Each structure stands twice: as C-alpha cells, then as structure tokens.
C-alpha cells in the first residue's frame, strides 16, 4: 500500500490539546479516505515509530516533557529513551530511511526574521562605509538544510508567516530545492494564500507535481522538493490582519528571551491567543488540505528508495 508520512511536532508543540489530538486523527482519516496509509512519525520511549497507533497519538498529544526533535536530536532521544516529536527535518530523515518519499505538514521552518529598531535598522546591525554587516545571530531552521539533502517531497502551505520569507526562498534557491506552487503562481504564506513572492514555478495538478518530483530524482538529485499549497480560501486570514499579531508575538518572544527550538511553539501559542483561536482553525484547515494533496501526489510517484 502507498504511504505518506506526517510529523508529530505539530501535535506535541504546534496545536493546543485537545484539538491537536482531534487534528492528528483527522489528518490520518483524510489520507485513508484517499487510499493512502498515513504514518505519523515520532519517538516513543526511545523507539522510532513510523506510524503511531491511537494510544501513542493520545500519549504524544498530552504527555509533558516531549522533546522537539530536529535532525541532531534524534540520536539523543533514542539513547536517553525519551519521547520526542519530530519536526520537518527529523521527519524527512526518518521517512527517507523507511523508504517513504511523500510528507505532508503545515508550514516548514525557515530563516527567522531579525527584528528591526524604530529606525528600520536590524538589531546589532553595523554599517561600515559601503557594507551593511548583518547580525550573526540568524536563526535558520534545520528544516532548510534537510530539504537540501534528503529526497522527500514536502507538501506544505509555504513557510510559516512568522519567518523572513524572501530570505527563506533565497536559501532554497541557493541549495537547489525546487519550490512548486500548487495551483498558484505565488509562494503561499501559511495563514494567507500569498506572500506576495513568486514560487519557482506553478503546477496545476498532483500529476504535474509528481512529474516534476520524479524528474528531479530521476536526474540523481538527492534534495527534497517543496510543494506549496495555499490555504483554502474560506480559511484564509488576510496578511494585513495576521501581520500585526505576528509582530507582537515575535517582540514578546524577544523580550522574554525565548531562543532556539522554543521560538516557533511560543509564537504559535501567542498567535492562537491573540487571534482568539482563528490561527488554530486556519492551521487545521491547511493541514487537512495539504494531506489530501500529498495523498494524490503519493499515488502518482513511482520512486525507488
Ligand atoms: N507547521 C505547523 N506547526 C508546527 C510546525 C510546522 O503547522 O508546529 C513545526 C514543524 O515541525 C517545523 C518546526 O519543522 O515547526 C520548525 O521549528 P523551528 O522553527 O524551531 O525549526
Ligand atoms: Mn530555530
């Protein structure tokens, strides 16, 4: 049977209980309804799981102390027999190892924004005659280098809008990751259908997407491919509505000195509070849509792993 993978960070760290559990179950149901076996990836008590049963889903949705695992954290979760939820990078790595090449998520991580002061200058930015020296503290998600080196197709609603989207797109271009707009010319911005930036190219069907992915891998490239599906129209939050909340949440993260892997969960949680749950509803709608598209792509790929 054809499979696709789902990540577990959005269950453990991205959505509040109990809608995280309901969503995890619904996403699996969307894949099954299209004849594709969903496999949610996580580490439970140090064991790699490529597919969770309902008791394991419930555990991840409620347990305290679940680690958020990027690529570098997988080994320590195993060695220390911990529970860990996999982010995009860790999920891609484990999916590839298990021979599964299609993965549906919400939004990938990317280059984080650098906050500017009132003068529009970046924090710590220095100007040296003709050069602007950018602060060296850029936070870049491990999802990006994983996309550059692991051949899994990641179906998402773009990169999370809390990020620096132009820089994220530049990074993907530099490292040779195809970025396909699914039935759109634009690079979607998670809560909103467009970021105002262009995707590399447009594909109009799962078949067209599968053809590009297949051709990429048939050429021997070992990178992933990003398939970007805009959030459904009826669930969209316009950019001008969500943007002030994003800026406020990012500022609070900075003030509270939240760093590393804690930034994204903190910001998502604050957005849920500031939008009265609208960001969570949008997140769930785009996730379901992405799983449906990923299932259709999975059925049209013939890849040898
Ligand atoms: N998409 C969502 N919710 C999430 C995430 C993505 O809708 O919680 C997670 C993914 O697991 C992604 C991670 O890999 O956020 C990125 O975290 P960071 O920015 O710390 O790399
Ligand atoms: Mn980070």
JSON list of C-alpha atoms in Angstrom, two decimals, residues 154-301:
[
{"chain": "A", "resi": 154, "resn": "UNK", "atom": "CA", "xyz": [7.27, 18.01, 1.44]},
{"chain": "A", "resi": 155, "resn": "UNK", "atom": "CA", "xyz": [3.74, 19.27, 0.90]},
{"chain": "A", "resi": 156, "resn": "UNK", "atom": "CA", "xyz": [3.14, 22.42, 2.93]},
{"chain": "A", "resi": 157, "resn": "UNK", "atom": "CA", "xyz": [1.31, 25.76, 2.91]},
{"chain": "A", "resi": 158, "resn": "UNK", "atom": "CA", "xyz": [4.59, 27.60, 2.43]},
{"chain": "A", "resi": 159, "resn": "UNK", "atom": "CA", "xyz": [6.88, 28.62, 5.22]},
{"chain": "A", "resi": 160, "resn": "UNK", "atom": "CA", "xyz": [5.32, 29.91, 8.40]},
{"chain": "A", "resi": 161, "resn": "UNK", "atom": "CA", "xyz": [4.42, 33.57, 8.04]},
{"chain": "A", "resi": 162, "resn": "UNK", "atom": "CA", "xyz": [6.37, 34.37, 11.21]},
{"chain": "A", "resi": 163, "resn": "UNK", "atom": "CA", "xyz": [9.57, 33.92, 9.16]},
{"chain": "A", "resi": 164, "resn": "UNK", "atom": "CA", "xyz": [11.63, 36.02, 6.79]},
{"chain": "A", "resi": 165, "resn": "UNK", "atom": "CA", "xyz": [10.04, 34.63, 3.62]},
{"chain": "A", "resi": 166, "resn": "UNK", "atom": "CA", "xyz": [12.26, 36.32, 1.00]},
{"chain": "A", "resi": 167, "resn": "UNK", "atom": "CA", "xyz": [15.37, 35.02, 2.78]},
{"chain": "A", "resi": 168, "resn": "UNK", "atom": "CA", "xyz": [13.82, 31.56, 3.08]},
{"chain": "A", "resi": 169, "resn": "UNK", "atom": "CA", "xyz": [13.10, 31.43, -0.66]},
{"chain": "A", "resi": 170, "resn": "UNK", "atom": "CA", "xyz": [16.62, 32.63, -1.47]},
{"chain": "A", "resi": 171, "resn": "UNK", "atom": "CA", "xyz": [18.06, 29.91, 0.72]},
{"chain": "A", "resi": 172, "resn": "UNK", "atom": "CA", "xyz": [16.03, 27.22, -1.08]},
{"chain": "A", "resi": 173, "resn": "UNK", "atom": "CA", "xyz": [17.15, 28.55, -4.44]},
{"chain": "A", "resi": 174, "resn": "UNK", "atom": "CA", "xyz": [20.82, 28.58, -3.45]},
{"chain": "A", "resi": 175, "resn": "UNK", "atom": "CA", "xyz": [20.67, 25.00, -2.25]},
{"chain": "A", "resi": 176, "resn": "UNK", "atom": "CA", "xyz": [18.80, 23.65, -5.25]},
{"chain": "A", "resi": 177, "resn": "UNK", "atom": "CA", "xyz": [15.43, 22.81, -3.73]},
{"chain": "A", "resi": 178, "resn": "UNK", "atom": "CA", "xyz": [12.57, 23.05, -6.27]},
{"chain": "A", "resi": 179, "resn": "UNK", "atom": "CA", "xyz": [9.67, 25.17, -4.96]},
{"chain": "A", "resi": 180, "resn": "UNK", "atom": "CA", "xyz": [6.38, 24.37, -6.70]},
{"chain": "A", "resi": 181, "resn": "UNK", "atom": "CA", "xyz": [3.25, 26.48, -6.29]},
{"chain": "A", "resi": 182, "resn": "UNK", "atom": "CA", "xyz": [0.27, 24.13, -6.33]},
{"chain": "A", "resi": 183, "resn": "UNK", "atom": "CA", "xyz": [-2.45, 25.79, -8.45]},
{"chain": "A", "resi": 184, "resn": "UNK", "atom": "CA", "xyz": [-0.81, 29.14, -7.70]},
{"chain": "A", "resi": 185, "resn": "UNK", "atom": "CA", "xyz": [1.98, 31.32, -9.08]},
{"chain": "A", "resi": 186, "resn": "UNK", "atom": "CA", "xyz": [2.79, 32.57, -5.60]},
{"chain": "A", "resi": 187, "resn": "UNK", "atom": "CA", "xyz": [4.70, 31.31, -2.62]},
{"chain": "A", "resi": 188, "resn": "UNK", "atom": "CA", "xyz": [1.96, 30.94, 0.00]},
{"chain": "A", "resi": 189, "resn": "UNK", "atom": "CA", "xyz": [2.39, 32.43, 3.48]},
{"chain": "A", "resi": 190, "resn": "UNK", "atom": "CA", "xyz": [0.76, 29.76, 5.66]},
{"chain": "A", "resi": 191, "resn": "UNK", "atom": "CA", "xyz": [-2.24, 31.69, 7.07]},
{"chain": "A", "resi": 192, "resn": "UNK", "atom": "CA", "xyz": [-2.56, 33.69, 3.84]},
{"chain": "A", "resi": 193, "resn": "UNK", "atom": "CA", "xyz": [-2.76, 32.45, 0.26]},
{"chain": "A", "resi": 194, "resn": "UNK", "atom": "CA", "xyz": [0.06, 34.62, -0.96]},
{"chain": "A", "resi": 195, "resn": "UNK", "atom": "CA", "xyz": [3.25, 36.10, 0.46]},
{"chain": "A", "resi": 196, "resn": "UNK", "atom": "CA", "xyz": [3.50, 38.50, -2.47]},
{"chain": "A", "resi": 197, "resn": "UNK", "atom": "CA", "xyz": [6.52, 36.46, -3.60]},
{"chain": "A", "resi": 198, "resn": "UNK", "atom": "CA", "xyz": [6.64, 34.09, -6.55]},
{"chain": "A", "resi": 199, "resn": "UNK", "atom": "CA", "xyz": [7.12, 30.34, -6.32]},
{"chain": "A", "resi": 200, "resn": "UNK", "atom": "CA", "xyz": [9.74, 28.94, -8.69]},
{"chain": "A", "resi": 201, "resn": "UNK", "atom": "CA", "xyz": [7.03, 27.52, -10.93]},
{"chain": "A", "resi": 202, "resn": "UNK", "atom": "CA", "xyz": [3.37, 26.60, -10.94]},
{"chain": "A", "resi": 203, "resn": "UNK", "atom": "CA", "xyz": [1.91, 23.09, -11.15]},
{"chain": "A", "resi": 204, "resn": "UNK", "atom": "CA", "xyz": [-1.80, 22.66, -11.71]},
{"chain": "A", "resi": 205, "resn": "UNK", "atom": "CA", "xyz": [-2.41, 19.10, -10.57]},
{"chain": "A", "resi": 206, "resn": "UNK", "atom": "CA", "xyz": [-0.99, 16.31, -8.43]},
{"chain": "A", "resi": 207, "resn": "UNK", "atom": "CA", "xyz": [0.03, 14.66, -11.67]},
{"chain": "A", "resi": 208, "resn": "UNK", "atom": "CA", "xyz": [2.06, 17.71, -12.75]},
{"chain": "A", "resi": 209, "resn": "UNK", "atom": "CA", "xyz": [3.68, 17.92, -9.32]},
{"chain": "A", "resi": 210, "resn": "UNK", "atom": "CA", "xyz": [4.57, 14.22, -9.38]},
{"chain": "A", "resi": 211, "resn": "UNK", "atom": "CA", "xyz": [6.11, 14.61, -12.83]},
{"chain": "A", "resi": 212, "resn": "UNK", "atom": "CA", "xyz": [8.50, 17.35, -11.65]},
{"chain": "A", "resi": 213, "resn": "UNK", "atom": "CA", "xyz": [9.40, 15.46, -8.47]},
{"chain": "A", "resi": 214, "resn": "UNK", "atom": "CA", "xyz": [10.03, 12.26, -10.42]},
{"chain": "A", "resi": 215, "resn": "UNK", "atom": "CA", "xyz": [12.17, 14.07, -13.00]},
{"chain": "A", "resi": 216, "resn": "UNK", "atom": "CA", "xyz": [14.20, 15.73, -10.23]},
{"chain": "A", "resi": 217, "resn": "UNK", "atom": "CA", "xyz": [15.01, 12.44, -8.57]},
{"chain": "A", "resi": 218, "resn": "UNK", "atom": "CA", "xyz": [15.50, 10.55, -11.84]},
{"chain": "A", "resi": 219, "resn": "UNK", "atom": "CA", "xyz": [18.29, 13.03, -12.55]},
{"chain": "A", "resi": 220, "resn": "UNK", "atom": "CA", "xyz": [20.06, 11.80, -9.44]},
{"chain": "A", "resi": 221, "resn": "UNK", "atom": "CA", "xyz": [19.47, 14.88, -7.30]},
{"chain": "A", "resi": 222, "resn": "UNK", "atom": "CA", "xyz": [19.30, 13.97, -3.65]},
{"chain": "A", "resi": 223, "resn": "UNK", "atom": "CA", "xyz": [17.47, 17.05, -2.40]},
{"chain": "A", "resi": 224, "resn": "UNK", "atom": "CA", "xyz": [13.85, 17.31, -1.39]},
{"chain": "A", "resi": 225, "resn": "UNK", "atom": "CA", "xyz": [11.14, 19.11, -3.32]},
{"chain": "A", "resi": 226, "resn": "UNK", "atom": "CA", "xyz": [8.77, 21.62, -1.75]},
{"chain": "A", "resi": 227, "resn": "UNK", "atom": "CA", "xyz": [5.16, 21.58, -2.92]},
{"chain": "A", "resi": 228, "resn": "UNK", "atom": "CA", "xyz": [3.40, 24.70, -1.67]},
{"chain": "A", "resi": 229, "resn": "UNK", "atom": "CA", "xyz": [-0.39, 24.59, -1.41]},
{"chain": "A", "resi": 230, "resn": "UNK", "atom": "CA", "xyz": [-2.21, 27.79, -0.46]},
{"chain": "A", "resi": 231, "resn": "UNK", "atom": "CA", "xyz": [-4.59, 27.61, 2.49]},
{"chain": "A", "resi": 232, "resn": "UNK", "atom": "CA", "xyz": [-8.23, 27.08, 1.33]},
{"chain": "A", "resi": 233, "resn": "UNK", "atom": "CA", "xyz": [-9.93, 30.41, 0.58]},
{"chain": "A", "resi": 234, "resn": "UNK", "atom": "CA", "xyz": [-12.61, 30.07, 3.25]},
{"chain": "A", "resi": 235, "resn": "UNK", "atom": "CA", "xyz": [-9.99, 29.52, 5.97]},
{"chain": "A", "resi": 236, "resn": "UNK", "atom": "CA", "xyz": [-7.54, 32.24, 4.96]},
{"chain": "A", "resi": 237, "resn": "UNK", "atom": "CA", "xyz": [-6.50, 35.01, 7.35]},
{"chain": "A", "resi": 238, "resn": "UNK", "atom": "CA", "xyz": [-5.54, 38.06, 5.24]},
{"chain": "A", "resi": 239, "resn": "UNK", "atom": "CA", "xyz": [-1.93, 39.14, 5.63]},
{"chain": "A", "resi": 240, "resn": "UNK", "atom": "CA", "xyz": [-2.80, 42.59, 6.93]},
{"chain": "A", "resi": 241, "resn": "UNK", "atom": "CA", "xyz": [-4.92, 41.01, 9.68]},
{"chain": "A", "resi": 242, "resn": "UNK", "atom": "CA", "xyz": [-2.37, 38.46, 10.90]},
{"chain": "A", "resi": 243, "resn": "UNK", "atom": "CA", "xyz": [0.79, 40.56, 10.47]},
{"chain": "A", "resi": 244, "resn": "UNK", "atom": "CA", "xyz": [0.37, 42.89, 13.49]},
{"chain": "A", "resi": 245, "resn": "UNK", "atom": "CA", "xyz": [-0.22, 39.86, 15.71]},
{"chain": "A", "resi": 246, "resn": "UNK", "atom": "CA", "xyz": [2.87, 38.14, 14.33]},
{"chain": "A", "resi": 247, "resn": "UNK", "atom": "CA", "xyz": [4.98, 41.22, 15.02]},
{"chain": "A", "resi": 248, "resn": "UNK", "atom": "CA", "xyz": [3.65, 41.46, 18.54]},
{"chain": "A", "resi": 249, "resn": "UNK", "atom": "CA", "xyz": [4.27, 37.76, 19.25]},
{"chain": "A", "resi": 250, "resn": "UNK", "atom": "CA", "xyz": [7.83, 37.98, 17.89]},
{"chain": "A", "resi": 251, "resn": "UNK", "atom": "CA", "xyz": [8.56, 41.02, 20.02]},
{"chain": "A", "resi": 252, "resn": "UNK", "atom": "CA", "xyz": [7.28, 39.23, 23.11]},
{"chain": "A", "resi": 253, "resn": "UNK", "atom": "CA", "xyz": [9.48, 36.23, 22.30]},
{"chain": "A", "resi": 254, "resn": "UNK", "atom": "CA", "xyz": [12.45, 38.57, 22.07]},
{"chain": "A", "resi": 255, "resn": "UNK", "atom": "CA", "xyz": [11.58, 40.37, 25.32]},
{"chain": "A", "resi": 256, "resn": "UNK", "atom": "CA", "xyz": [11.17, 37.08, 27.14]},
{"chain": "A", "resi": 257, "resn": "UNK", "atom": "CA", "xyz": [14.47, 35.85, 25.68]},
{"chain": "A", "resi": 258, "resn": "UNK", "atom": "CA", "xyz": [12.89, 32.79, 24.11]},
{"chain": "A", "resi": 259, "resn": "UNK", "atom": "CA", "xyz": [15.50, 31.14, 21.89]},
{"chain": "A", "resi": 260, "resn": "UNK", "atom": "CA", "xyz": [16.19, 28.09, 19.73]},
{"chain": "A", "resi": 261, "resn": "UNK", "atom": "CA", "xyz": [13.52, 25.47, 19.29]},
{"chain": "A", "resi": 262, "resn": "UNK", "atom": "CA", "xyz": [11.20, 27.21, 21.73]},
{"chain": "A", "resi": 263, "resn": "UNK", "atom": "CA", "xyz": [10.62, 30.21, 19.45]},
{"chain": "A", "resi": 264, "resn": "UNK", "atom": "CA", "xyz": [8.19, 28.65, 16.97]},
{"chain": "A", "resi": 265, "resn": "UNK", "atom": "CA", "xyz": [5.95, 26.95, 19.60]},
{"chain": "A", "resi": 266, "resn": "UNK", "atom": "CA", "xyz": [5.88, 30.17, 21.65]},
{"chain": "A", "resi": 267, "resn": "UNK", "atom": "CA", "xyz": [4.86, 32.31, 18.69]},
{"chain": "A", "resi": 268, "resn": "UNK", "atom": "CA", "xyz": [2.20, 29.84, 17.52]},
{"chain": "A", "resi": 269, "resn": "UNK", "atom": "CA", "xyz": [0.73, 29.74, 21.01]},
{"chain": "A", "resi": 270, "resn": "UNK", "atom": "CA", "xyz": [0.65, 33.53, 21.31]},
{"chain": "A", "resi": 271, "resn": "UNK", "atom": "CA", "xyz": [-0.96, 33.84, 17.88]},
{"chain": "A", "resi": 272, "resn": "UNK", "atom": "CA", "xyz": [-3.70, 31.42, 18.96]},
{"chain": "A", "resi": 273, "resn": "UNK", "atom": "CA", "xyz": [-4.38, 33.64, 22.00]},
{"chain": "A", "resi": 274, "resn": "UNK", "atom": "CA", "xyz": [-4.17, 36.94, 20.12]},
{"chain": "A", "resi": 275, "resn": "UNK", "atom": "CA", "xyz": [-6.47, 35.78, 17.29]},
{"chain": "A", "resi": 276, "resn": "UNK", "atom": "CA", "xyz": [-8.95, 34.09, 19.60]},
{"chain": "A", "resi": 277, "resn": "UNK", "atom": "CA", "xyz": [-8.31, 30.69, 18.04]},
{"chain": "A", "resi": 278, "resn": "UNK", "atom": "CA", "xyz": [-8.56, 31.85, 14.42]},
{"chain": "A", "resi": 279, "resn": "UNK", "atom": "CA", "xyz": [-4.92, 30.95, 13.77]},
{"chain": "A", "resi": 280, "resn": "UNK", "atom": "CA", "xyz": [-5.55, 27.43, 15.06]},
{"chain": "A", "resi": 281, "resn": "UNK", "atom": "CA", "xyz": [-8.61, 26.98, 12.83]},
{"chain": "A", "resi": 282, "resn": "UNK", "atom": "CA", "xyz": [-6.61, 28.19, 9.83]},
{"chain": "A", "resi": 283, "resn": "UNK", "atom": "CA", "xyz": [-3.74, 25.85, 10.72]},
{"chain": "A", "resi": 284, "resn": "UNK", "atom": "CA", "xyz": [-6.05, 22.83, 10.89]},
{"chain": "A", "resi": 285, "resn": "UNK", "atom": "CA", "xyz": [-7.77, 23.69, 7.59]},
{"chain": "A", "resi": 286, "resn": "UNK", "atom": "CA", "xyz": [-4.49, 24.00, 5.72]},
{"chain": "A", "resi": 287, "resn": "UNK", "atom": "CA", "xyz": [-3.14, 20.79, 7.25]},
{"chain": "A", "resi": 288, "resn": "UNK", "atom": "CA", "xyz": [-6.13, 18.76, 6.03]},
{"chain": "A", "resi": 289, "resn": "UNK", "atom": "CA", "xyz": [-5.86, 20.28, 2.59]},
{"chain": "A", "resi": 290, "resn": "UNK", "atom": "CA", "xyz": [-2.13, 19.52, 2.43]},
{"chain": "A", "resi": 291, "resn": "UNK", "atom": "CA", "xyz": [-2.67, 15.88, 3.40]},
{"chain": "A", "resi": 292, "resn": "UNK", "atom": "CA", "xyz": [-5.27, 15.50, 0.63]},
{"chain": "A", "resi": 293, "resn": "UNK", "atom": "CA", "xyz": [-2.86, 16.93, -1.97]},
{"chain": "A", "resi": 294, "resn": "UNK", "atom": "CA", "xyz": [0.05, 14.85, -0.64]},
{"chain": "A", "resi": 295, "resn": "UNK", "atom": "CA", "xyz": [-2.04, 11.67, -0.89]},
{"chain": "A", "resi": 296, "resn": "UNK", "atom": "CA", "xyz": [-2.81, 12.39, -4.54]},
{"chain": "A", "resi": 297, "resn": "UNK", "atom": "CA", "xyz": [0.88, 13.06, -5.28]},
{"chain": "A", "resi": 298, "resn": "UNK", "atom": "CA", "xyz": [1.96, 9.88, -3.43]},
{"chain": "A", "resi": 299, "resn": "UNK", "atom": "CA", "xyz": [-0.33, 7.80, -5.66]},
{"chain": "A", "resi": 300, "resn": "UNK", "atom": "CA", "xyz": [1.33, 9.23, -8.77]},
{"chain": "A", "resi": 301, "resn": "UNK", "atom": "CA", "xyz": [5.00, 8.74, -7.85]}
]
